[in-house]
């Protein structure tokens, strides 16, 4: 007595789907990384506008002479590192490598101004950076984005 068994499979279709998936995954990750860069950019600008540094501490007050200058010019006296808007306006996010993004100042003069505020000035007003909480927020958002994109990509036939 002989038993014949014939199995039909969809291995060719699955193989095509996995190859497509293999080519799409790096683009999904790059897109997510770019979004993470823009999100960090937004967080830096928002915190600075609120007058807090990247460690969620209020900025040190301006000197009396600088406060008098701002008052003469009719500018707000709140410590938010906003005089003309050029420094934070020149802050940008760009892809710098495989799955890597960097924040940078596009204008050399504004880069110097940021260096002064961040490092050289006393008291320092450290606005350019991020803490663990911000990293977790961005990481969570990145993971959500990648999961959402992968769900769109139906592997199962």
mmCIF file of C-alpha atoms in Angstrom:
data_model
loop_
_atom_site.group_PDB
_atom_site.id
_atom_site.type_symbol
_atom_site.label_atom_id
_atom_site.label_comp_id
_atom_site.label_asym_id
_atom_site.label_seq_id
_atom_site.Cartn_x
_atom_site.Cartn_y
_atom_site.Cartn_z
ATOM 1 C CA UNK A 1 0.000 0.000 0.000
ATOM 2 C CA UNK A 2 1.370 3.410 -0.972
ATOM 3 C CA UNK A 3 0.425 6.816 0.269
ATOM 4 C CA UNK A 4 0.955 9.818 -1.918
ATOM 5 C CA UNK A 5 1.223 13.175 -0.275
ATOM 6 C CA UNK A 6 1.280 16.381 -2.244
ATOM 7 C CA UNK A 7 1.954 19.662 -0.452
ATOM 8 C CA UNK A 8 1.345 23.039 -1.996
ATOM 9 C CA UNK A 9 3.222 25.934 -0.493
ATOM 10 C CA UNK A 10 3.536 29.588 -1.151
ATOM 11 C CA UNK A 11 7.310 29.766 -0.628
ATOM 12 C CA UNK A 12 7.832 31.816 -3.776
ATOM 13 C CA UNK A 13 5.345 34.424 -2.604
ATOM 14 C CA UNK A 14 6.831 34.470 0.883
ATOM 15 C CA UNK A 15 10.317 34.784 -0.524
ATOM 16 C CA UNK A 16 9.250 37.803 -2.612
ATOM 17 C CA UNK A 17 7.606 39.431 0.420
ATOM 18 C CA UNK A 18 10.709 38.959 2.579
ATOM 19 C CA UNK A 19 12.985 40.384 -0.125
ATOM 20 C CA UNK A 20 10.733 43.416 -0.422
ATOM 21 C CA UNK A 21 10.653 43.720 3.363
ATOM 22 C CA UNK A 22 14.450 43.551 3.442
ATOM 23 C CA UNK A 23 14.717 46.476 1.034
ATOM 24 C CA UNK A 24 12.014 48.579 2.730
ATOM 25 C CA UNK A 25 13.151 48.228 6.370
ATOM 26 C CA UNK A 26 16.233 50.519 6.111
ATOM 27 C CA UNK A 27 14.092 53.252 4.506
ATOM 28 C CA UNK A 28 11.516 52.940 7.303
ATOM 29 C CA UNK A 29 14.262 53.249 9.919
ATOM 30 C CA UNK A 30 15.825 56.268 8.155
ATOM 31 C CA UNK A 31 12.460 57.993 7.968
ATOM 32 C CA UNK A 32 11.896 57.301 11.673
ATOM 33 C CA UNK A 33 15.346 58.632 12.546
ATOM 34 C CA UNK A 34 14.685 61.831 10.586
ATOM 35 C CA UNK A 35 11.389 62.272 12.434
ATOM 36 C CA UNK A 36 13.223 61.730 15.734
ATOM 37 C CA UNK A 37 15.665 64.496 14.767
ATOM 38 C CA UNK A 38 12.846 66.913 14.033
ATOM 39 C CA UNK A 39 11.166 65.955 17.289
ATOM 40 C CA UNK A 40 14.366 66.682 19.243
ATOM 41 C CA UNK A 41 14.686 69.998 17.406
ATOM 42 C CA UNK A 42 11.136 70.892 18.446
ATOM 43 C CA UNK A 43 11.797 69.881 22.063
ATOM 44 C CA UNK A 44 14.972 72.008 22.249
ATOM 45 C CA UNK A 45 13.139 75.037 20.833
ATOM 46 C CA UNK A 46 10.095 74.539 23.072
ATOM 47 C CA UNK A 47 12.118 74.155 26.270
ATOM 48 C CA UNK A 48 14.261 77.168 25.387
ATOM 49 C CA UNK A 49 11.151 79.269 24.751
ATOM 50 C CA UNK A 50 9.853 78.235 28.187
ATOM 51 C CA UNK A 51 13.134 79.383 29.752
ATOM 52 C CA UNK A 52 14.330 75.955 30.865
ATOM 53 C CA UNK A 53 17.510 74.091 29.998
ATOM 54 C CA UNK A 54 17.730 70.545 28.706
ATOM 55 C CA UNK A 55 17.909 69.263 32.305
ATOM 56 C CA UNK A 56 14.505 70.921 32.983
ATOM 57 C CA UNK A 57 15.984 73.631 35.224
ATOM 58 C CA UNK A 58 15.160 77.344 34.770
ATOM 59 C CA UNK A 59 17.798 79.441 33.018
ATOM 60 C CA UNK A 60 19.887 81.793 35.144
ATOM 61 C CA UNK A 61 18.644 85.372 35.019
ATOM 62 C CA UNK A 62 20.137 87.914 32.642
ATOM 63 C CA UNK A 63 22.629 90.437 34.005
ATOM 64 C CA UNK A 64 21.272 93.819 35.117
ATOM 65 C CA UNK A 65 23.001 95.644 32.256
ATOM 66 C CA UNK A 66 21.508 93.247 29.674
ATOM 67 C CA UNK A 67 18.062 93.555 31.284
ATOM 68 C CA UNK A 68 18.330 97.368 30.999
ATOM 69 C CA UNK A 69 19.308 97.042 27.317
ATOM 70 C CA UNK A 70 16.326 94.757 26.638
ATOM 71 C CA UNK A 71 14.034 97.158 28.457
ATOM 72 C CA UNK A 72 15.299 100.147 26.388
ATOM 73 C CA UNK A 73 14.674 98.166 23.188
ATOM 74 C CA UNK A 74 11.210 97.089 24.313
ATOM 75 C CA UNK A 75 12.118 93.395 24.266
ATOM 76 C CA UNK A 76 10.665 90.836 26.714
ATOM 77 C CA UNK A 77 12.717 90.397 29.878
ATOM 78 C CA UNK A 78 12.013 86.654 30.172
ATOM 79 C CA UNK A 79 15.150 84.488 29.911
ATOM 80 C CA UNK A 80 14.384 82.473 26.769
ATOM 81 C CA UNK A 81 17.526 83.150 24.660
ATOM 82 C CA UNK A 82 15.325 84.874 22.101
ATOM 83 C CA UNK A 83 16.564 88.245 20.923
ATOM 84 C CA UNK A 84 15.999 88.233 17.174
ATOM 85 C CA UNK A 85 15.096 84.566 16.666
ATOM 86 C CA UNK A 86 18.084 83.962 14.426
ATOM 87 C CA UNK A 87 19.995 81.612 16.734
ATOM 88 C CA UNK A 88 17.209 79.083 17.274
ATOM 89 C CA UNK A 89 15.999 79.692 13.727
ATOM 90 C CA UNK A 90 19.320 78.496 12.349
ATOM 91 C CA UNK A 91 19.098 75.265 14.330
ATOM 92 C CA UNK A 92 18.383 72.398 11.952
ATOM 93 C CA UNK A 93 18.250 68.627 11.802
ATOM 94 C CA UNK A 94 19.945 66.621 9.059
ATOM 95 C CA UNK A 95 20.815 63.033 8.275
ATOM 96 C CA UNK A 96 24.535 62.484 8.827
ATOM 97 C CA UNK A 97 24.959 58.750 8.281
ATOM 98 C CA UNK A 98 23.275 55.407 8.191
ATOM 99 C CA UNK A 99 20.453 55.599 10.742
ATOM 100 C CA UNK A 100 22.011 58.751 12.213
ATOM 101 C CA UNK A 101 20.793 62.340 12.477
ATOM 102 C CA UNK A 102 22.451 65.456 13.950
ATOM 103 C CA UNK A 103 21.279 68.844 15.113
ATOM 104 C CA UNK A 104 23.466 71.710 13.993
ATOM 105 C CA UNK A 105 23.430 75.446 13.461
ATOM 106 C CA UNK A 106 23.430 76.384 9.785
ATOM 107 C CA UNK A 107 24.874 79.842 10.399
ATOM 108 C CA UNK A 108 28.431 80.183 11.773
ATOM 109 C CA UNK A 109 27.625 83.410 13.627
ATOM 110 C CA UNK A 110 24.649 81.752 15.337
ATOM 111 C CA UNK A 111 26.822 78.726 16.163
ATOM 112 C CA UNK A 112 29.181 81.100 17.994
ATOM 113 C CA UNK A 113 26.244 82.684 19.816
ATOM 114 C CA UNK A 114 25.010 79.241 20.874
ATOM 115 C CA UNK A 115 28.513 78.282 22.042
ATOM 116 C CA UNK A 116 28.616 81.447 24.129
ATOM 117 C CA UNK A 117 25.249 80.677 25.760
ATOM 118 C CA UNK A 118 25.942 76.975 26.227
ATOM 119 C CA UNK A 119 29.597 76.934 27.308
ATOM 120 C CA UNK A 120 31.498 80.217 27.474
ATOM 121 C CA UNK A 121 29.081 82.530 29.276
ATOM 122 C CA UNK A 122 28.843 82.582 33.028
ATOM 123 C CA UNK A 123 26.234 81.598 34.120
ATOM 124 C CA UNK A 124 25.806 78.903 31.501
ATOM 125 C CA UNK A 125 22.396 78.422 29.899
ATOM 126 C CA UNK A 126 22.588 74.856 28.593
ATOM 127 C CA UNK A 127 19.772 74.631 26.058
ATOM 128 C CA UNK A 128 21.443 72.444 23.424
ATOM 129 C CA UNK A 129 21.140 68.833 24.550
ATOM 130 C CA UNK A 130 18.735 66.264 25.891
ATOM 131 C CA UNK A 131 18.209 64.249 29.048
ATOM 132 C CA UNK A 132 17.119 60.653 29.665
ATOM 133 C CA UNK A 133 13.439 61.603 29.789
ATOM 134 C CA UNK A 134 13.619 63.280 26.371
ATOM 135 C CA UNK A 135 15.528 60.307 24.980
ATOM 136 C CA UNK A 136 12.815 57.924 26.218
ATOM 137 C CA UNK A 137 10.070 60.071 24.672
ATOM 138 C CA UNK A 138 11.818 60.175 21.295
ATOM 139 C CA UNK A 139 12.675 56.471 21.441
ATOM 140 C CA UNK A 140 9.070 55.555 22.220
ATOM 141 C CA UNK A 141 7.823 57.684 19.323
ATOM 142 C CA UNK A 142 10.399 56.134 16.981
ATOM 143 C CA UNK A 143 9.334 52.609 17.977
ATOM 144 C CA UNK A 144 5.665 53.483 17.443
ATOM 145 C CA UNK A 145 6.437 54.840 13.990
ATOM 146 C CA UNK A 146 8.422 51.747 12.929
ATOM 147 C CA UNK A 147 5.742 49.396 14.285
ATOM 148 C CA UNK A 148 3.032 51.325 12.440
ATOM 149 C CA UNK A 149 4.983 51.194 9.188
ATOM 150 C CA UNK A 150 5.680 47.480 9.595
ATOM 151 C CA UNK A 151 1.989 46.772 10.212
ATOM 152 C CA UNK A 152 1.245 48.407 6.868
ATOM 153 C CA UNK A 153 3.632 45.959 5.292
ATOM 154 C CA UNK A 154 1.690 42.721 5.390
ATOM 155 C CA UNK A 155 4.128 39.839 5.306
ATOM 156 C CA UNK A 156 1.537 37.098 5.594
ATOM 157 C CA UNK A 157 0.026 35.954 2.337
#
